[in-house]
Amino acid sequence: MQIVGIVGNLKKVSFNRLLLAACAELAPPGMALFEDPIEGIPLFNEDDRHKGDPEVLANLKSLLADADGVMVFTPEYNAGIPGVLKNAIDWLSGMPYVLKGKPAGVMGASTGYLGTARAQAQLRSSLEHCGAPVMPHPQVFLRRAREQFDSAGRLSDEQTRAFVAEYLKRFAVWVERNHAP
């Protein structure tokens, strides 16, 4: 089972990128989770759509088309999803419709006390609008992220690790049920 991971910010070392790494480590047998960065995707402009996809976007669309599912890791900026992530989704919403029918999972890490609940609500709405069946439960709102990772960047809180591992097992079932052959 191939899962494309998208981190919704451009920061090289972010808590969401560390969360993706933890998910890759905790993935159940048979699931491979790998990141495809959204860095370099130009600002979406409807006028440019007829010119064809920029190379970085064409590569992402190709990976998504071949993947069994997608997992999006979002921070929360000003009570919402980062502009760079929304921009990527806007580009991905065009032909070919690589998100349509693609089973999706959503997670997020934040240093605050609310986690990324508001950003995830917006993200879920955008993904569902693009036709991606988003796993409804459980939800992972990793709050107080500084306390969740050790100095080497490893997700170190054992309760959180167990919860994320269980989420991934359920996500594997979600992908199997919703993946169109």
mmCIF file of N, CA, C and O in Angstrom, residues 51-151:
data_model
loop_
_atom_site.group_PDB
_atom_site.id
_atom_site.type_symbol
_atom_site.label_atom_id
_atom_site.label_comp_id
_atom_site.label_asym_id
_atom_site.label_seq_id
_atom_site.Cartn_x
_atom_site.Cartn_y
_atom_site.Cartn_z
ATOM 1 N N LYS A 51 -2.032 26.178 -19.803
ATOM 2 C CA LYS A 51 -0.638 26.051 -20.232
ATOM 3 C C LYS A 51 -0.032 24.701 -19.847
ATOM 4 O O LYS A 51 1.084 24.401 -20.241
ATOM 5 N N GLY A 52 -0.763 23.926 -19.066
ATOM 6 C CA GLY A 52 -0.231 22.646 -18.606
ATOM 7 C C GLY A 52 0.351 22.791 -17.208
ATOM 8 O O GLY A 52 0.610 23.898 -16.728
ATOM 9 N N ASP A 53 0.540 21.669 -16.571
ATOM 10 C CA ASP A 53 1.029 21.682 -15.196
ATOM 11 C C ASP A 53 2.522 21.958 -15.147
ATOM 12 O O ASP A 53 3.291 21.400 -15.945
ATOM 13 N N PRO A 54 2.944 22.792 -14.182
ATOM 14 C CA PRO A 54 4.377 22.943 -13.940
ATOM 15 C C PRO A 54 4.964 21.579 -13.572
ATOM 16 O O PRO A 54 4.247 20.700 -13.045
ATOM 17 N N GLU A 55 6.238 21.367 -13.810
ATOM 18 C CA GLU A 55 6.875 20.063 -13.615
ATOM 19 C C GLU A 55 6.681 19.529 -12.193
ATOM 20 O O GLU A 55 6.353 18.351 -12.005
ATOM 21 N N VAL A 56 6.865 20.374 -11.184
ATOM 22 C CA VAL A 56 6.720 19.912 -9.798
ATOM 23 C C VAL A 56 5.301 19.416 -9.540
ATOM 24 O O VAL A 56 5.084 18.419 -8.842
ATOM 25 N N LEU A 57 4.327 20.050 -10.127
ATOM 26 C CA LEU A 57 2.942 19.640 -9.967
ATOM 27 C C LEU A 57 2.650 18.371 -10.775
ATOM 28 O O LEU A 57 1.960 17.467 -10.295
ATOM 29 N N ALA A 58 3.176 18.295 -11.969
ATOM 30 C CA ALA A 58 2.991 17.093 -12.790
ATOM 31 C C ALA A 58 3.557 15.872 -12.067
ATOM 32 O O ALA A 58 2.942 14.796 -12.081
ATOM 33 N N ASN A 59 4.706 16.032 -11.414
ATOM 34 C CA ASN A 59 5.299 14.933 -10.658
ATOM 35 C C ASN A 59 4.398 14.518 -9.498
ATOM 36 O O ASN A 59 4.196 13.324 -9.255
ATOM 37 N N LEU A 60 3.881 15.501 -8.761
ATOM 38 C CA LEU A 60 2.986 15.205 -7.640
ATOM 39 C C LEU A 60 1.723 14.507 -8.133
ATOM 40 O O LEU A 60 1.277 13.516 -7.548
ATOM 41 N N LYS A 61 1.140 14.997 -9.210
ATOM 42 C CA LYS A 61 -0.065 14.361 -9.752
ATOM 43 C C LYS A 61 0.206 12.921 -10.175
ATOM 44 O O LYS A 61 -0.621 12.033 -9.960
ATOM 45 N N SER A 62 1.362 12.685 -10.759
ATOM 46 C CA SER A 62 1.720 11.334 -11.178
ATOM 47 C C SER A 62 1.846 10.404 -9.970
ATOM 48 O O SER A 62 1.337 9.280 -9.985
ATOM 49 N N LEU A 63 2.512 10.872 -8.928
ATOM 50 C CA LEU A 63 2.641 10.067 -7.714
ATOM 51 C C LEU A 63 1.281 9.784 -7.091
ATOM 52 O O LEU A 63 0.997 8.664 -6.666
ATOM 53 N N LEU A 64 0.435 10.816 -7.030
ATOM 54 C CA LEU A 64 -0.891 10.633 -6.452
ATOM 55 C C LEU A 64 -1.740 9.672 -7.283
ATOM 56 O O LEU A 64 -2.484 8.859 -6.737
ATOM 57 N N ALA A 65 -1.624 9.767 -8.595
ATOM 58 C CA ALA A 65 -2.405 8.878 -9.462
ATOM 59 C C ALA A 65 -2.046 7.419 -9.218
ATOM 60 O O ALA A 65 -2.917 6.543 -9.243
ATOM 61 N N ASP A 66 -0.767 7.157 -8.961
ATOM 62 C CA ASP A 66 -0.304 5.782 -8.755
ATOM 63 C C ASP A 66 -0.452 5.308 -7.317
ATOM 64 O O ASP A 66 -0.370 4.113 -7.055
ATOM 65 N N ALA A 67 -0.652 6.228 -6.372
ATOM 66 C CA ALA A 67 -0.714 5.876 -4.949
ATOM 67 C C ALA A 67 -2.078 5.294 -4.591
ATOM 68 O O ALA A 67 -3.079 5.542 -5.262
ATOM 69 N N ASP A 68 -2.082 4.554 -3.509
ATOM 70 C CA ASP A 68 -3.327 3.991 -2.991
ATOM 71 C C ASP A 68 -4.090 4.994 -2.141
ATOM 72 O O ASP A 68 -5.303 4.872 -1.980
ATOM 73 N N GLY A 69 -3.374 5.958 -1.570
ATOM 74 C CA GLY A 69 -4.005 6.959 -0.717
ATOM 75 C C GLY A 69 -3.083 8.140 -0.493
ATOM 76 O O GLY A 69 -1.935 8.146 -0.936
ATOM 77 N N VAL A 70 -3.614 9.140 0.200
ATOM 78 C CA VAL A 70 -2.851 10.346 0.510
ATOM 79 C C VAL A 70 -3.079 10.710 1.971
ATOM 80 O O VAL A 70 -4.185 10.554 2.490
ATOM 81 N N MET A 71 -2.017 11.141 2.622
ATOM 82 C CA MET A 71 -2.091 11.608 4.009
ATOM 83 C C MET A 71 -1.556 13.038 4.017
ATOM 84 O O MET A 71 -0.438 13.283 3.558
ATOM 85 N N VAL A 72 -2.364 13.959 4.512
ATOM 86 C CA VAL A 72 -1.970 15.363 4.532
ATOM 87 C C VAL A 72 -1.735 15.787 5.979
ATOM 88 O O VAL A 72 -2.577 15.563 6.849
ATOM 89 N N PHE A 73 -0.578 16.386 6.214
ATOM 90 C CA PHE A 73 -0.161 16.844 7.535
ATOM 91 C C PHE A 73 -0.183 18.369 7.524
ATOM 92 O O PHE A 73 0.592 18.994 6.794
ATOM 93 N N THR A 74 -1.074 18.960 8.312
ATOM 94 C CA THR A 74 -1.208 20.410 8.253
ATOM 95 C C THR A 74 -0.896 21.094 9.571
ATOM 96 O O THR A 74 -1.360 20.675 10.625
ATOM 97 N N PRO A 75 -0.118 22.164 9.505
ATOM 98 C CA PRO A 75 -0.043 23.050 10.663
ATOM 99 C C PRO A 75 -1.289 23.936 10.657
ATOM 100 O O PRO A 75 -2.130 23.819 9.758
ATOM 101 N N GLU A 76 -1.407 24.773 11.653
ATOM 102 C CA GLU A 76 -2.511 25.726 11.682
ATOM 103 C C GLU A 76 -1.916 27.120 11.754
ATOM 104 O O GLU A 76 -1.198 27.440 12.691
ATOM 105 N N TYR A 77 -2.191 27.919 10.735
ATOM 106 C CA TYR A 77 -1.729 29.304 10.669
ATOM 107 C C TYR A 77 -2.945 30.209 10.759
ATOM 108 O O TYR A 77 -3.847 30.113 9.927
ATOM 109 N N ASN A 78 -2.969 31.060 11.746
ATOM 110 C CA ASN A 78 -4.059 32.033 11.890
ATOM 111 C C ASN A 78 -5.430 31.361 11.791
ATOM 112 O O ASN A 78 -6.314 31.809 11.065
ATOM 113 N N ALA A 79 -5.593 30.262 12.513
ATOM 114 C CA ALA A 79 -6.848 29.522 12.613
ATOM 115 C C ALA A 79 -7.267 28.862 11.304
ATOM 116 O O ALA A 79 -8.447 28.607 11.078
ATOM 117 N N GLY A 80 -6.314 28.565 10.426
ATOM 118 C CA GLY A 80 -6.658 27.923 9.170
ATOM 119 C C GLY A 80 -5.481 27.180 8.568
ATOM 120 O O GLY A 80 -4.411 27.074 9.165
ATOM 121 N N ILE A 81 -5.697 26.655 7.351
ATOM 122 C CA ILE A 81 -4.617 25.935 6.669
ATOM 123 C C ILE A 81 -3.659 26.942 6.046
ATOM 124 O O ILE A 81 -4.066 28.031 5.636
ATOM 125 N N PRO A 82 -2.383 26.594 5.963
ATOM 126 C CA PRO A 82 -1.414 27.476 5.320
ATOM 127 C C PRO A 82 -1.764 27.720 3.851
ATOM 128 O O PRO A 82 -2.280 26.830 3.168
ATOM 129 N N GLY A 83 -1.459 28.915 3.395
ATOM 130 C CA GLY A 83 -1.741 29.268 2.004
ATOM 131 C C GLY A 83 -1.072 28.338 1.017
ATOM 132 O O GLY A 83 -1.658 27.995 -0.022
ATOM 133 N N VAL A 84 0.143 27.888 1.314
ATOM 134 C CA VAL A 84 0.871 27.016 0.395
ATOM 135 C C VAL A 84 0.142 25.680 0.225
ATOM 136 O O VAL A 84 0.130 25.108 -0.868
ATOM 137 N N LEU A 85 -0.505 25.203 1.276
ATOM 138 C CA LEU A 85 -1.258 23.952 1.177
ATOM 139 C C LEU A 85 -2.536 24.154 0.374
ATOM 140 O O LEU A 85 -2.877 23.349 -0.497
ATOM 141 N N LYS A 86 -3.245 25.221 0.640
ATOM 142 C CA LYS A 86 -4.463 25.516 -0.125
ATOM 143 C C LYS A 86 -4.121 25.700 -1.599
ATOM 144 O O LYS A 86 -4.847 25.234 -2.493
ATOM 145 N N ASN A 87 -3.003 26.357 -1.870
ATOM 146 C CA ASN A 87 -2.541 26.548 -3.245
ATOM 147 C C ASN A 87 -2.321 25.200 -3.932
ATOM 148 O O ASN A 87 -2.768 24.987 -5.072
ATOM 149 N N ALA A 88 -1.663 24.266 -3.241
ATOM 150 C CA ALA A 88 -1.410 22.944 -3.817
ATOM 151 C C ALA A 88 -2.729 22.225 -4.113
ATOM 152 O O ALA A 88 -2.897 21.625 -5.177
ATOM 153 N N ILE A 89 -3.668 22.302 -3.184
ATOM 154 C CA ILE A 89 -4.970 21.645 -3.385
ATOM 155 C C ILE A 89 -5.703 22.270 -4.565
ATOM 156 O O ILE A 89 -6.319 21.567 -5.376
ATOM 157 N N ASP A 90 -5.626 23.598 -4.692
ATOM 158 C CA ASP A 90 -6.280 24.255 -5.830
ATOM 159 C C ASP A 90 -5.699 23.748 -7.151
ATOM 160 O O ASP A 90 -6.440 23.483 -8.102
ATOM 161 N N TRP A 91 -4.382 23.592 -7.224
ATOM 162 C CA TRP A 91 -3.775 23.034 -8.427
ATOM 163 C C TRP A 91 -4.208 21.577 -8.634
ATOM 164 O O TRP A 91 -4.496 21.159 -9.759
ATOM 165 N N LEU A 92 -4.240 20.797 -7.556
ATOM 166 C CA LEU A 92 -4.578 19.377 -7.660
ATOM 167 C C LEU A 92 -6.041 19.145 -8.020
ATOM 168 O O LEU A 92 -6.409 18.043 -8.430
ATOM 169 N N SER A 93 -6.861 20.167 -7.878
ATOM 170 C CA SER A 93 -8.291 20.003 -8.166
ATOM 171 C C SER A 93 -8.592 20.005 -9.666
ATOM 172 O O SER A 93 -9.714 19.721 -10.072
ATOM 173 N N GLY A 94 -7.586 20.298 -10.481
ATOM 174 C CA GLY A 94 -7.802 20.323 -11.931
ATOM 175 C C GLY A 94 -7.509 18.982 -12.573
ATOM 176 O O GLY A 94 -7.028 18.051 -11.944
ATOM 177 N N MET A 95 -7.803 18.902 -13.867
ATOM 178 C CA MET A 95 -7.604 17.652 -14.594
ATOM 179 C C MET A 95 -6.126 17.323 -14.703
ATOM 180 O O MET A 95 -5.333 18.221 -14.886
ATOM 181 N N PRO A 96 -5.728 16.071 -14.629
ATOM 182 C CA PRO A 96 -6.590 14.962 -14.236
ATOM 183 C C PRO A 96 -6.950 15.063 -12.753
ATOM 184 O O PRO A 96 -6.165 15.564 -11.947
ATOM 185 N N TYR A 97 -8.109 14.587 -12.412
ATOM 186 C CA TYR A 97 -8.630 14.720 -11.050
ATOM 187 C C TYR A 97 -8.020 13.655 -10.145
ATOM 188 O O TYR A 97 -8.663 12.667 -9.808
ATOM 189 N N VAL A 98 -6.789 13.851 -9.726
ATOM 190 C CA VAL A 98 -6.057 12.830 -8.974
ATOM 191 C C VAL A 98 -6.569 12.653 -7.551
ATOM 192 O O VAL A 98 -6.294 11.635 -6.922
ATOM 193 N N LEU A 99 -7.283 13.631 -7.021
ATOM 194 C CA LEU A 99 -7.823 13.495 -5.668
ATOM 195 C C LEU A 99 -9.192 12.817 -5.651
ATOM 196 O O LEU A 99 -9.596 12.259 -4.634
ATOM 197 N N LYS A 100 -9.886 12.835 -6.785
ATOM 198 C CA LYS A 100 -11.223 12.244 -6.850
ATOM 199 C C LYS A 100 -11.130 10.737 -6.598
ATOM 200 O O LYS A 100 -10.437 10.015 -7.308
ATOM 201 N N GLY A 101 -11.804 10.298 -5.532
ATOM 202 C CA GLY A 101 -11.805 8.891 -5.176
ATOM 203 C C GLY A 101 -10.560 8.425 -4.448
ATOM 204 O O GLY A 101 -10.457 7.243 -4.108
ATOM 205 N N LYS A 102 -9.607 9.313 -4.203
ATOM 206 C CA LYS A 102 -8.356 8.934 -3.534
ATOM 207 C C LYS A 102 -8.576 8.974 -2.026
ATOM 208 O O LYS A 102 -8.814 10.034 -1.459
ATOM 209 N N PRO A 103 -8.507 7.827 -1.335
ATOM 210 C CA PRO A 103 -8.692 7.823 0.117
ATOM 211 C C PRO A 103 -7.672 8.741 0.791
ATOM 212 O O PRO A 103 -6.481 8.712 0.470
ATOM 213 N N ALA A 104 -8.164 9.564 1.716
ATOM 214 C CA ALA A 104 -7.312 10.566 2.345
ATOM 215 C C ALA A 104 -7.385 10.488 3.861
ATOM 216 O O ALA A 104 -8.427 10.149 4.437
ATOM 217 N N GLY A 105 -6.273 10.811 4.463
ATOM 218 C CA GLY A 105 -6.186 10.966 5.911
ATOM 219 C C GLY A 105 -5.633 12.345 6.202
ATOM 220 O O GLY A 105 -4.922 12.932 5.378
ATOM 221 N N VAL A 106 -5.967 12.868 7.365
ATOM 222 C CA VAL A 106 -5.551 14.210 7.752
ATOM 223 C C VAL A 106 -5.010 14.157 9.179
ATOM 224 O O VAL A 106 -5.625 13.550 10.057
ATOM 225 N N MET A 107 -3.870 14.773 9.376
ATOM 226 C CA MET A 107 -3.268 14.919 10.701
ATOM 227 C C MET A 107 -2.674 16.309 10.801
ATOM 228 O O MET A 107 -2.479 16.981 9.791
ATOM 229 N N GLY A 108 -2.330 16.698 12.012
ATOM 230 C CA GLY A 108 -1.646 17.969 12.170
ATOM 231 C C GLY A 108 -1.004 18.096 13.523
ATOM 232 O O GLY A 108 -1.463 17.519 14.509
ATOM 233 N N ALA A 109 0.087 18.843 13.563
ATOM 234 C CA ALA A 109 0.823 19.101 14.800
ATOM 235 C C ALA A 109 0.965 20.603 14.982
ATOM 236 O O ALA A 109 1.188 21.341 14.030
ATOM 237 N N SER A 110 0.830 21.015 16.228
ATOM 238 C CA SER A 110 0.910 22.428 16.560
ATOM 239 C C SER A 110 1.501 22.580 17.954
ATOM 240 O O SER A 110 1.363 21.693 18.797
ATOM 241 N N THR A 111 2.117 23.715 18.195
ATOM 242 C CA THR A 111 2.666 23.980 19.526
ATOM 243 C C THR A 111 1.595 24.463 20.491
ATOM 244 O O THR A 111 1.833 24.507 21.697
ATOM 245 N N GLY A 112 0.437 24.809 20.001
ATOM 246 C CA GLY A 112 -0.638 25.333 20.843
ATOM 247 C C GLY A 112 -1.433 24.238 21.532
ATOM 248 O O GLY A 112 -1.184 23.040 21.376
ATOM 249 N N TYR A 113 -2.433 24.673 22.263
ATOM 250 C CA TYR A 113 -3.260 23.749 23.034
ATOM 251 C C TYR A 113 -4.433 23.172 22.241
ATOM 252 O O TYR A 113 -5.017 22.182 22.650
ATOM 253 N N LEU A 114 -4.783 23.781 21.125
ATOM 254 C CA LEU A 114 -5.907 23.282 20.333
ATOM 255 C C LEU A 114 -5.474 22.325 19.229
ATOM 256 O O LEU A 114 -6.306 21.804 18.498
ATOM 257 N N GLY A 115 -4.190 22.116 19.093
ATOM 258 C CA GLY A 115 -3.744 21.291 17.988
ATOM 259 C C GLY A 115 -4.058 21.997 16.683
ATOM 260 O O GLY A 115 -3.913 23.207 16.573
ATOM 261 N N THR A 116 -4.525 21.271 15.720
ATOM 262 C CA THR A 116 -4.822 21.849 14.405
ATOM 263 C C THR A 116 -6.274 21.614 14.015
ATOM 264 O O THR A 116 -6.593 21.435 12.838
ATOM 265 N N ALA A 117 -7.158 21.647 14.987
ATOM 266 C CA ALA A 117 -8.567 21.319 14.757
ATOM 267 C C ALA A 117 -9.215 22.223 13.717
ATOM 268 O O ALA A 117 -9.935 21.746 12.831
ATOM 269 N N ARG A 118 -8.978 23.518 13.792
ATOM 270 C CA ARG A 118 -9.622 24.432 12.840
ATOM 271 C C ARG A 118 -9.049 24.250 11.438
ATOM 272 O O ARG A 118 -9.789 24.221 10.450
ATOM 273 N N ALA A 119 -7.745 24.097 11.345
ATOM 274 C CA ALA A 119 -7.121 23.882 10.035
ATOM 275 C C ALA A 119 -7.599 22.565 9.426
ATOM 276 O O ALA A 119 -7.887 22.490 8.227
ATOM 277 N N GLN A 120 -7.694 21.528 10.251
ATOM 278 C CA GLN A 120 -8.132 20.237 9.723
ATOM 279 C C GLN A 120 -9.569 20.291 9.208
ATOM 280 O O GLN A 120 -9.898 19.647 8.207
ATOM 281 N N ALA A 121 -10.416 21.062 9.871
ATOM 282 C CA ALA A 121 -11.797 21.191 9.393
ATOM 283 C C ALA A 121 -11.815 21.817 7.999
ATOM 284 O O ALA A 121 -12.536 21.346 7.105
ATOM 285 N N GLN A 122 -11.007 22.846 7.793
ATOM 286 C CA GLN A 122 -10.934 23.477 6.475
ATOM 287 C C GLN A 122 -10.336 22.519 5.446
ATOM 288 O O GLN A 122 -10.819 22.428 4.313
ATOM 289 N N LEU A 123 -9.294 21.818 5.851
ATOM 290 C CA LEU A 123 -8.628 20.887 4.944
ATOM 291 C C LEU A 123 -9.566 19.761 4.530
ATOM 292 O O LEU A 123 -9.652 19.413 3.348
ATOM 293 N N ARG A 124 -10.275 19.210 5.487
ATOM 294 C CA ARG A 124 -11.232 18.149 5.172
ATOM 295 C C ARG A 124 -12.261 18.634 4.158
ATOM 296 O O ARG A 124 -12.597 17.927 3.207
ATOM 297 N N SER A 125 -12.758 19.834 4.365
ATOM 298 C CA SER A 125 -13.744 20.408 3.451
ATOM 299 C C SER A 125 -13.182 20.521 2.034
ATOM 300 O O SER A 125 -13.849 20.154 1.053
ATOM 301 N N SER A 126 -11.963 21.022 1.901
ATOM 302 C CA SER A 126 -11.351 21.165 0.575
ATOM 303 C C SER A 126 -11.124 19.811 -0.086
ATOM 304 O O SER A 126 -11.399 19.635 -1.275
ATOM 305 N N LEU A 127 -10.606 18.838 0.672
ATOM 306 C CA LEU A 127 -10.350 17.513 0.102
ATOM 307 C C LEU A 127 -11.651 16.833 -0.322
ATOM 308 O O LEU A 127 -11.727 16.230 -1.397
ATOM 309 N N GLU A 128 -12.671 16.937 0.529
ATOM 310 C CA GLU A 128 -13.958 16.326 0.187
ATOM 311 C C GLU A 128 -14.569 16.991 -1.044
ATOM 312 O O GLU A 128 -15.171 16.321 -1.882
ATOM 313 N N HIS A 129 -14.395 18.301 -1.166
ATOM 314 C CA HIS A 129 -14.908 19.002 -2.345
ATOM 315 C C HIS A 129 -14.226 18.490 -3.621
ATOM 316 O O HIS A 129 -14.841 18.456 -4.690
ATOM 317 N N CYS A 130 -12.970 18.075 -3.484
ATOM 318 C CA CYS A 130 -12.226 17.534 -4.629
ATOM 319 C C CYS A 130 -12.550 16.060 -4.877
ATOM 320 O O CYS A 130 -11.989 15.451 -5.782
ATOM 321 N N GLY A 131 -13.443 15.488 -4.063
ATOM 322 C CA GLY A 131 -13.861 14.110 -4.267
ATOM 323 C C GLY A 131 -13.063 13.070 -3.516
ATOM 324 O O GLY A 131 -13.241 11.870 -3.742
ATOM 325 N N ALA A 132 -12.177 13.501 -2.624
ATOM 326 C CA ALA A 132 -11.383 12.549 -1.852
ATOM 327 C C ALA A 132 -12.187 12.099 -0.626
ATOM 328 O O ALA A 132 -12.609 12.939 0.164
ATOM 329 N N PRO A 133 -12.402 10.807 -0.464
ATOM 330 C CA PRO A 133 -13.063 10.338 0.755
ATOM 331 C C PRO A 133 -12.082 10.447 1.930
ATOM 332 O O PRO A 133 -11.059 9.772 1.952
ATOM 333 N N VAL A 134 -12.388 11.319 2.880
ATOM 334 C CA VAL A 134 -11.500 11.578 4.009
ATOM 335 C C VAL A 134 -11.951 10.738 5.198
ATOM 336 O O VAL A 134 -13.126 10.751 5.570
ATOM 337 N N MET A 135 -11.012 10.015 5.801
ATOM 338 C CA MET A 135 -11.330 9.189 6.961
ATOM 339 C C MET A 135 -11.856 10.079 8.083
ATOM 340 O O MET A 135 -11.169 11.009 8.502
ATOM 341 N N PRO A 136 -13.071 9.807 8.579
ATOM 342 C CA PRO A 136 -13.664 10.700 9.573
ATOM 343 C C PRO A 136 -13.126 10.534 10.991
ATOM 344 O O PRO A 136 -12.984 11.515 11.718
ATOM 345 N N HIS A 137 -12.833 9.300 11.381
ATOM 346 C CA HIS A 137 -12.391 9.047 12.763
ATOM 347 C C HIS A 137 -11.404 7.912 12.780
ATOM 348 O O HIS A 137 -11.519 7.009 11.965
ATOM 349 N N PRO A 138 -10.473 7.904 13.722
ATOM 350 C CA PRO A 138 -10.210 8.951 14.710
ATOM 351 C C PRO A 138 -9.539 10.145 14.051
ATOM 352 O O PRO A 138 -9.184 10.090 12.867
ATOM 353 N N GLN A 139 -9.367 11.195 14.811
ATOM 354 C CA GLN A 139 -8.679 12.387 14.318
ATOM 355 C C GLN A 139 -7.442 12.623 15.171
ATOM 356 O O GLN A 139 -7.464 12.386 16.379
ATOM 357 N N VAL A 140 -6.373 13.061 14.517
ATOM 358 C CA VAL A 140 -5.108 13.298 15.221
ATOM 359 C C VAL A 140 -4.832 14.791 15.247
ATOM 360 O O VAL A 140 -4.519 15.385 14.216
ATOM 361 N N PHE A 141 -5.005 15.387 16.429
ATOM 362 C CA PHE A 141 -4.684 16.792 16.663
ATOM 363 C C PHE A 141 -3.513 16.807 17.641
ATOM 364 O O PHE A 141 -3.722 16.812 18.854
ATOM 365 N N LEU A 142 -2.298 16.761 17.119
ATOM 366 C CA LEU A 142 -1.124 16.706 17.991
ATOM 367 C C LEU A 142 -0.856 18.101 18.539
ATOM 368 O O LEU A 142 -0.394 18.981 17.828
ATOM 369 N N ARG A 143 -1.184 18.297 19.797
ATOM 370 C CA ARG A 143 -1.008 19.603 20.438
ATOM 371 C C ARG A 143 0.255 19.588 21.268
ATOM 372 O O ARG A 143 0.799 18.533 21.545
ATOM 373 N N ARG A 144 0.706 20.799 21.612
ATOM 374 C CA ARG A 144 1.921 20.947 22.423
ATOM 375 C C ARG A 144 3.068 20.110 21.844
ATOM 376 O O ARG A 144 3.710 19.321 22.530
ATOM 377 N N ALA A 145 3.296 20.295 20.569
ATOM 378 C CA ALA A 145 4.234 19.452 19.818
ATOM 379 C C ALA A 145 5.654 19.489 20.379
ATOM 380 O O ALA A 145 6.362 18.484 20.299
ATOM 381 N N ARG A 146 6.063 20.596 20.946
ATOM 382 C CA ARG A 146 7.423 20.656 21.508
ATOM 383 C C ARG A 146 7.638 19.594 22.582
ATOM 384 O O ARG A 146 8.753 19.130 22.786
ATOM 385 N N GLU A 147 6.568 19.231 23.254
ATOM 386 C CA GLU A 147 6.655 18.233 24.321
ATOM 387 C C GLU A 147 6.515 16.806 23.794
ATOM 388 O O GLU A 147 6.731 15.853 24.535
ATOM 389 N N GLN A 148 6.145 16.653 22.538
ATOM 390 C CA GLN A 148 5.875 15.332 21.976
ATOM 391 C C GLN A 148 7.081 14.701 21.284
ATOM 392 O O GLN A 148 7.110 13.494 21.072
ATOM 393 N N PHE A 149 8.066 15.538 20.914
ATOM 394 C CA PHE A 149 9.231 15.058 20.177
ATOM 395 C C PHE A 149 10.484 15.254 21.013
ATOM 396 O O PHE A 149 10.613 16.246 21.740
ATOM 397 N N ASP A 150 11.424 14.317 20.900
ATOM 398 C CA ASP A 150 12.681 14.464 21.634
ATOM 399 C C ASP A 150 13.651 15.332 20.840
ATOM 400 O O ASP A 150 13.321 15.810 19.741
ATOM 401 N N SER A 151 14.850 15.523 21.367
ATOM 402 C CA SER A 151 15.828 16.425 20.733
ATOM 403 C C SER A 151 16.289 15.925 19.370
ATOM 404 O O SER A 151 16.779 16.699 18.552
#
